[in-house]
Short mmCIF file of C-alpha atoms in Angstrom, two decimals:
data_model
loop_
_atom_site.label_atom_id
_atom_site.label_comp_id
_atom_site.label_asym_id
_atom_site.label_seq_id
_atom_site.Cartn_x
_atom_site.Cartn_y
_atom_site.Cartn_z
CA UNK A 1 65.59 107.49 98.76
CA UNK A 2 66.96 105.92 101.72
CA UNK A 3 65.29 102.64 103.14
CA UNK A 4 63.00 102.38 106.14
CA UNK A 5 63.55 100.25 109.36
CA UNK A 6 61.29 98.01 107.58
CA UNK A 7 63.23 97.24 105.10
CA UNK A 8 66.32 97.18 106.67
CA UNK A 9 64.64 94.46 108.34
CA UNK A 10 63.41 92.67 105.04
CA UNK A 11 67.37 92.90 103.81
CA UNK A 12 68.43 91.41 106.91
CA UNK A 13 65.95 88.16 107.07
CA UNK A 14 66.97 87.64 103.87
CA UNK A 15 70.20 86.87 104.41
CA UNK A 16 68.97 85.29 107.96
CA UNK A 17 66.84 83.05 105.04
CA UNK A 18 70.16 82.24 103.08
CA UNK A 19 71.84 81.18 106.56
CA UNK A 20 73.85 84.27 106.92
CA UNK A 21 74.12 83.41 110.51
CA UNK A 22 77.04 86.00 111.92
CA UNK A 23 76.46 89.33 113.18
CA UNK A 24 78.91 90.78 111.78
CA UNK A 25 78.87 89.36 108.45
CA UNK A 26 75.23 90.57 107.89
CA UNK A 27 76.29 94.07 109.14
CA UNK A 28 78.17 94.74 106.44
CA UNK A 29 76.19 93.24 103.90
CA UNK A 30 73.09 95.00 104.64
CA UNK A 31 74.54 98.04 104.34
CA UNK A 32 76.28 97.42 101.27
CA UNK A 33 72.97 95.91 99.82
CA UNK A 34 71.12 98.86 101.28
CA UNK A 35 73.69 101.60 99.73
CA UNK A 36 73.70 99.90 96.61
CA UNK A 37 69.87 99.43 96.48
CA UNK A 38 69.07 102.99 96.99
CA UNK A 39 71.62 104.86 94.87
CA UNK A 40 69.84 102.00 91.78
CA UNK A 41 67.10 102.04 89.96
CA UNK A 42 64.04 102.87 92.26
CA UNK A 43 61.35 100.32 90.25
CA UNK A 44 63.01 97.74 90.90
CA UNK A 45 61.61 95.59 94.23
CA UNK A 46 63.78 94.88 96.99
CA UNK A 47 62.79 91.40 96.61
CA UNK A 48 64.18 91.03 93.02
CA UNK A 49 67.30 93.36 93.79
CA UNK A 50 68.38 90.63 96.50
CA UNK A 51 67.76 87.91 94.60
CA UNK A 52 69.72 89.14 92.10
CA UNK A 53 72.57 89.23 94.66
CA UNK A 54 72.66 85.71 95.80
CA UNK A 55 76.03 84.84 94.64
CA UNK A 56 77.78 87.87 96.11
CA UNK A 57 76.18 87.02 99.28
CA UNK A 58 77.24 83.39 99.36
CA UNK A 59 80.79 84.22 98.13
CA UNK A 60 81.23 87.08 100.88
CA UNK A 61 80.89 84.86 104.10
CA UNK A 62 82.90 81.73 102.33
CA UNK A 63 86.03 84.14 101.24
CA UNK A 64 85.83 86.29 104.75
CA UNK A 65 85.97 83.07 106.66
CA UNK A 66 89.11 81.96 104.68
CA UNK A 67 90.60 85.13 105.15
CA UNK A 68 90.27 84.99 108.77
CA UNK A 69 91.46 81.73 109.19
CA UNK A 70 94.87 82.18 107.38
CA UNK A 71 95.23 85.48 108.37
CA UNK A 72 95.34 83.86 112.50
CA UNK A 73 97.65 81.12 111.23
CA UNK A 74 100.25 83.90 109.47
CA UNK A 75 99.73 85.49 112.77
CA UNK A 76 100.74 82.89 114.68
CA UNK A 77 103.67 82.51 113.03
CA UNK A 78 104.73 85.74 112.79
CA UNK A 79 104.76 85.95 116.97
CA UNK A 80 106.91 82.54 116.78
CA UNK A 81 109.50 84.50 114.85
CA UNK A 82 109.31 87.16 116.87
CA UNK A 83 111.14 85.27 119.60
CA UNK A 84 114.11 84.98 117.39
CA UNK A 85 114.67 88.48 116.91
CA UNK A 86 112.97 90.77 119.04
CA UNK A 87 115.19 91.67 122.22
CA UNK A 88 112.40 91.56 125.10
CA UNK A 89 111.44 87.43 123.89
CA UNK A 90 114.61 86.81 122.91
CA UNK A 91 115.60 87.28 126.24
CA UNK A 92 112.61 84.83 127.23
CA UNK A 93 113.87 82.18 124.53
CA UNK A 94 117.29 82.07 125.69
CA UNK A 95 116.25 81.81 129.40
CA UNK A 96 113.92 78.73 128.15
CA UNK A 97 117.22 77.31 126.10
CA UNK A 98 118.94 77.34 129.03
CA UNK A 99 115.99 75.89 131.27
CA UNK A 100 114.90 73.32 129.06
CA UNK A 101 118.61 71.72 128.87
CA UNK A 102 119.05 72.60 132.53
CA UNK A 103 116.17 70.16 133.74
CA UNK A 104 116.68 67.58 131.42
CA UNK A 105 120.44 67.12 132.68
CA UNK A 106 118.74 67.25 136.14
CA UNK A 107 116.24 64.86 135.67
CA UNK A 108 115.49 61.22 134.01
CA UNK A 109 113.90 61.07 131.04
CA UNK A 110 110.40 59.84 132.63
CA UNK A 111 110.35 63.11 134.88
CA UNK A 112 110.72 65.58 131.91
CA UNK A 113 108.29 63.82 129.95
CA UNK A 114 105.89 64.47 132.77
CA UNK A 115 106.59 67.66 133.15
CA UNK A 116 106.42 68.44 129.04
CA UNK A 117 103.02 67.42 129.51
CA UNK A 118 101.67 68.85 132.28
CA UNK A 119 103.20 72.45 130.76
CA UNK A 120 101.60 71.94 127.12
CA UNK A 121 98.63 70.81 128.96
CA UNK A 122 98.17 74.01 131.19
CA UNK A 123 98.55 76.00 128.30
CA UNK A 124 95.91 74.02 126.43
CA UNK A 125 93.80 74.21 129.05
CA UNK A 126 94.01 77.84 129.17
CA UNK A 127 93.36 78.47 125.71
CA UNK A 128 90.12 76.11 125.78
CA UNK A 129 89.01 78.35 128.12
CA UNK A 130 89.96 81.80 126.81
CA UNK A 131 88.53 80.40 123.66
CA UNK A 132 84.94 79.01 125.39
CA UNK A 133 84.74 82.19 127.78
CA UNK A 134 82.69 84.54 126.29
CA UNK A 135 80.91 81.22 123.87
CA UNK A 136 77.24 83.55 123.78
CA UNK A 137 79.12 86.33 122.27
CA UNK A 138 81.76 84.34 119.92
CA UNK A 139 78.76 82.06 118.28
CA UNK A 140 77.53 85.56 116.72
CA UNK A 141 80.73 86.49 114.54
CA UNK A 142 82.88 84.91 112.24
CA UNK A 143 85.55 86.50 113.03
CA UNK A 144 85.84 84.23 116.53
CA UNK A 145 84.97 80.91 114.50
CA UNK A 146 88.23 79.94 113.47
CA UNK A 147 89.95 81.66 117.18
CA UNK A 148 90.84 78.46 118.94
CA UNK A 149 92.72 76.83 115.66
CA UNK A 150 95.30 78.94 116.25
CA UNK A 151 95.98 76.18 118.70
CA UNK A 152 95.72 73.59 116.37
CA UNK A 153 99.57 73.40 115.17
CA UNK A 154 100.41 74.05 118.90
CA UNK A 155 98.37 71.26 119.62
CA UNK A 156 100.32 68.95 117.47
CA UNK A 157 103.41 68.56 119.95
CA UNK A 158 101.02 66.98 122.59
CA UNK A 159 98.95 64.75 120.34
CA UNK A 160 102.40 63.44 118.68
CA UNK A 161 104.48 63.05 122.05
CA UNK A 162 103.25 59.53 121.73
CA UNK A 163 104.54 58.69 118.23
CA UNK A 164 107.64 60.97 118.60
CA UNK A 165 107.94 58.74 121.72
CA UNK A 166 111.10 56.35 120.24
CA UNK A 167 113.13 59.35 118.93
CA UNK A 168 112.13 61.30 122.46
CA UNK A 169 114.48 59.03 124.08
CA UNK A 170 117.43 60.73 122.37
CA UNK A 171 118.40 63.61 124.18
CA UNK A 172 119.22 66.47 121.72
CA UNK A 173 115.87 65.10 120.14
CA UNK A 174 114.17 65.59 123.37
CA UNK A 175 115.60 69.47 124.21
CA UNK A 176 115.01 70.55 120.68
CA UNK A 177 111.51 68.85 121.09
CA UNK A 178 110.28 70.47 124.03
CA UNK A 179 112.11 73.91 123.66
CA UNK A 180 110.10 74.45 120.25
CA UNK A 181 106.72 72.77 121.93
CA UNK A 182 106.76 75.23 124.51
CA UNK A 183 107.55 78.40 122.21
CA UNK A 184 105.00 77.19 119.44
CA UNK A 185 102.47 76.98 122.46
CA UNK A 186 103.25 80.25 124.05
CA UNK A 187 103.23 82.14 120.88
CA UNK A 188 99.93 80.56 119.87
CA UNK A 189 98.43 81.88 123.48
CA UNK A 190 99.72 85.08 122.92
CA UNK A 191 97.65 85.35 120.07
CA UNK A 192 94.76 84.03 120.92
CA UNK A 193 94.67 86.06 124.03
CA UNK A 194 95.42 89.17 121.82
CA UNK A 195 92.30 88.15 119.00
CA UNK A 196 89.73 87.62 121.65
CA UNK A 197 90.19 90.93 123.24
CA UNK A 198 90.56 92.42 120.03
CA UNK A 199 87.00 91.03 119.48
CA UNK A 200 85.17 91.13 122.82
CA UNK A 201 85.86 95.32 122.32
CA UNK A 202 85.06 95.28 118.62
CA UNK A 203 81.41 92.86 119.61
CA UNK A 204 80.58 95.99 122.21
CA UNK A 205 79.87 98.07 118.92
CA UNK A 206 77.70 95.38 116.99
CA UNK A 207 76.36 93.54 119.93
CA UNK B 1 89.28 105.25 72.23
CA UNK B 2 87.59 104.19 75.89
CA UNK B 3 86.90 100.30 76.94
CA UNK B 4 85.46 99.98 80.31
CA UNK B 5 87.45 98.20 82.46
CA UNK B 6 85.36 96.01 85.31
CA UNK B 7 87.30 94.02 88.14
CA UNK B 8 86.44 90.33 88.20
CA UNK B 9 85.11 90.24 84.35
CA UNK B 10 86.47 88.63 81.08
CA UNK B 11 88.01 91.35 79.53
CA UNK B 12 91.67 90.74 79.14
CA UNK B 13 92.64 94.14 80.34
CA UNK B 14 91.27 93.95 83.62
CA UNK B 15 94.10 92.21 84.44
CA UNK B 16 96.70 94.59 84.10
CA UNK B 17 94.49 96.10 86.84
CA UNK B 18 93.74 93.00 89.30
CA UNK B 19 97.30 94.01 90.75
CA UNK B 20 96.48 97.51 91.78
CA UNK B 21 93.17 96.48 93.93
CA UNK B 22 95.20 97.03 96.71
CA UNK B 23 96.87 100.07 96.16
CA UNK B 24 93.67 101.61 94.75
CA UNK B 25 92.09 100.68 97.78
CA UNK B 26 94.86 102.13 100.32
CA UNK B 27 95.42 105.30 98.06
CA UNK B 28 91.99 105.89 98.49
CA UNK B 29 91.72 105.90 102.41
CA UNK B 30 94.94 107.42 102.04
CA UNK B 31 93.70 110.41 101.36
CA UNK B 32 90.36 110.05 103.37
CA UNK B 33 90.26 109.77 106.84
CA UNK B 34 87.71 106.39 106.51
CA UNK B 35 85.49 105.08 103.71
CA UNK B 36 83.11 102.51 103.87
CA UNK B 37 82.96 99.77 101.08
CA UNK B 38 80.20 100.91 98.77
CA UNK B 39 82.08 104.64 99.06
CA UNK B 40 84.68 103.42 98.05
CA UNK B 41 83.64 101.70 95.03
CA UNK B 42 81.75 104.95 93.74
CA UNK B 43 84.38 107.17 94.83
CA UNK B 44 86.28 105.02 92.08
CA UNK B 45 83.83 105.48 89.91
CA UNK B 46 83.56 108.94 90.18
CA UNK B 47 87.35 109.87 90.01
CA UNK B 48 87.67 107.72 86.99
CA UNK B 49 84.30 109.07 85.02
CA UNK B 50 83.29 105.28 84.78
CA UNK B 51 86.53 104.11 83.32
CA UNK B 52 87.55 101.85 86.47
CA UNK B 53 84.39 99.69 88.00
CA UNK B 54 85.80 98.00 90.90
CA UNK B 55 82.81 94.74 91.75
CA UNK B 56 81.91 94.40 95.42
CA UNK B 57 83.31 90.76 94.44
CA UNK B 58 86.72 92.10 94.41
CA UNK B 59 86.72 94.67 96.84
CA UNK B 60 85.50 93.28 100.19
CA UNK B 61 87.93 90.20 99.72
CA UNK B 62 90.66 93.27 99.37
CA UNK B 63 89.03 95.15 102.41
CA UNK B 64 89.28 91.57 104.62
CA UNK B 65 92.44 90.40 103.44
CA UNK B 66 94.02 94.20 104.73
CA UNK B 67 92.31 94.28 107.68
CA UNK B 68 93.66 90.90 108.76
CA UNK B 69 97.28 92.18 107.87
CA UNK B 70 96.63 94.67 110.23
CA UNK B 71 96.62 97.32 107.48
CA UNK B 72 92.89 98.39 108.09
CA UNK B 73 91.41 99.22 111.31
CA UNK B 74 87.44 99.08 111.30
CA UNK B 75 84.84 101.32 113.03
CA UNK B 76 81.25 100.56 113.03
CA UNK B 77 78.57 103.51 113.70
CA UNK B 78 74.89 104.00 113.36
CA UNK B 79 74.20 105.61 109.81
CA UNK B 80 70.48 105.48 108.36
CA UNK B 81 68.72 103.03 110.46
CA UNK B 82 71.35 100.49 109.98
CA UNK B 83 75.40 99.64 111.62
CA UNK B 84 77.95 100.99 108.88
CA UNK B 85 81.66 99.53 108.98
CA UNK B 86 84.00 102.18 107.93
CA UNK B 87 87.72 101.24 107.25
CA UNK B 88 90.94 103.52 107.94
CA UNK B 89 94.48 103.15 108.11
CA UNK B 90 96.49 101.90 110.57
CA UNK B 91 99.77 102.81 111.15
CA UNK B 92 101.21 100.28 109.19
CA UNK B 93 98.72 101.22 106.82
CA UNK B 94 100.09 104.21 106.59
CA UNK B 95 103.98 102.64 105.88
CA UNK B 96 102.35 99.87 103.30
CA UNK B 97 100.53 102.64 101.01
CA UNK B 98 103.87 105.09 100.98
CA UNK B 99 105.81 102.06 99.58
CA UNK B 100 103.10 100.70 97.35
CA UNK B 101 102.59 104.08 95.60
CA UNK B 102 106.37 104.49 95.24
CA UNK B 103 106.50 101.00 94.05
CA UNK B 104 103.67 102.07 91.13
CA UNK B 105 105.07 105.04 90.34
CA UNK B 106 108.21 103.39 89.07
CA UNK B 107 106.44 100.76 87.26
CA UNK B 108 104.75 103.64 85.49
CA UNK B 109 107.90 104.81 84.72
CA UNK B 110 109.24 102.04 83.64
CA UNK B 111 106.35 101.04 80.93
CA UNK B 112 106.31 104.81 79.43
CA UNK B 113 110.24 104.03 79.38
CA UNK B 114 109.54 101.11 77.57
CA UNK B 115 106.51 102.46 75.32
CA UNK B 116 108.57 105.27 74.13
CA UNK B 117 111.93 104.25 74.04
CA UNK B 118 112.70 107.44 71.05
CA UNK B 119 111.32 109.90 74.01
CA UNK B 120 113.38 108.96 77.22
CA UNK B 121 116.50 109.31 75.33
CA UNK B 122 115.89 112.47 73.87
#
């Protein structure tokens, strides 16, 4: 017996009712629940059946958000290494080695703090609004929830330049500092620019 | 003599299977072109006459945790009035359930090695 529309519906306020708030959570919960529901035992009422299924439903968004979240961070990581041994961004690191040195033998200490700043910040900036572009769309799925904290340990270089500021004065300190600032920030951008179009194509299907 | 042997429950067995939840899971879209998560726990089922009972507690944790290694793609179509998410291999998929079921096969090996010492030297 396969359910109606109606009850489709029912299955899907339900979890609306246990704030199962993202689109594509809900997808594949109803039609697990649905599958499930109509290969059981047919005198049972839909009602109970859910009801029955509260803790699976509860568990599935917590652990799915989890997932997601690490999952970006490992990601993240994974394209920082990937300037330390793939040719085409090693090329890019050792280019930025050479830059990063290059201006801060060039200029005074004040300058290059400037101009770490205004770089990190640019990047920032970009991400806050790759990550707030499409904010109608993103509010619906989990999956872009956790997008712009792939920025967070990014992030960390800019909010710390102040603390880090007695040690910044020391010039191998200083290189080392902004050569792995920029990298950590570049690497998270990639990704986040890669996640969000992987999820603006897969929202055309469930949006 | 047959126990059932449920994912996620108390019996002490079901641990010697915990392990295999992925490779299960990959073996099985291995050799389907995409399965959707309630499939894939009857398909289980099914192969297993009831032996193996994988919980939709254990598997969609599984399904997520692949996907976001890259090792699932997903594909969502209309299927009976509602949106169905069907998972497949990617091509790292692919790679990951070669070496898993190579890596199983020799742990097989290895325990009936071990079970019946007598045997493998004959």
């Amino acid at each position: 017996m396969k359910l109606s529309q109606k009850q489709i519906n029912q299955i899907d306020n339900y979890l609306i009712k246990l704030k199962v708030k993202y689109v594509d959570v809900r997808l594949e919960l109803i039609d697990h629940l649905a599958s499930d529901f109509e290969a059981s035992n047919k005198n049972q009422q839909l009602e109970d059946y859910l009801k029955s299924k509260i803790d699976f439903i509860q568990d599935f968004e917590k652990k799915r958000q989890k997932t997601i979240h690490w999952s970006y961070q490992r990601e993240m990581w994974r394209r920082l290494a990937m300037f330390f041994y793939m040719p085409n961004y090693m090329l890019f690191t050792i280019m930025l080695g050479f830059l990063v040195y290059w201006m801060q033998k060039l200029q005074p200490n004040k300058t290059s703090i400037i101009v770490i700043v205004v770089s990190l910040s640019t990047i920032h900036f970009w991400a806050l609004i790759a990550g707030y572009s499409h904010h109608k769309t993103f509010k619906k799925l989990q999956m872009a929830q956790p997008l712009y904290s792939i920025m967070a340990l990014p992030s960390l270089f800019l909010y710390s330049m102040g603390a880090a500021k007695p040690w910044l004065e020391n010039q191998y300190f200083f290189i080392t500092f902004w050569f792995f600032a920029v990298l950590f920030n570049i690497a998270g951008a990639i990704e986040l620019r890669n996640k969000k179009n992987k999820i603006l194509e897969y929202s055309k299907n469930i949006i | 003599m047959h126990k059932k042997i449920m994912y996620v429950c108390n019996m002490a067995n079901s641990k010697l299977y915990k392990g295999s939840l992925t490779t299960i899971i990959l073996k099985l879209l291995n050799e389907s072109e995409k399965m959707y998560g309630y499939e894939m726990t009857q398909k289980v089922k099914a192969i297993t006459k009831g032996e193996l009972n994988i919980t939709e507690g254990a598997l969609y944790p599984a399904l997520h945790k692949l996907e976001a290694e890259g090792l699932l793609d997903v594909e969502v179509k209309k299927v009976d009035n509602r949106l169905r998410k069907y998972y497949k291999l990617t091509e790292k998929g692919n790679k990951e359930t070669v070496s898993k079921l190579e890596e199983l096969k020799d742990y097989i090996k290895t325990m009936e090695t071990f079970m019946n010492p007598k045997l493998s030297l004959d």
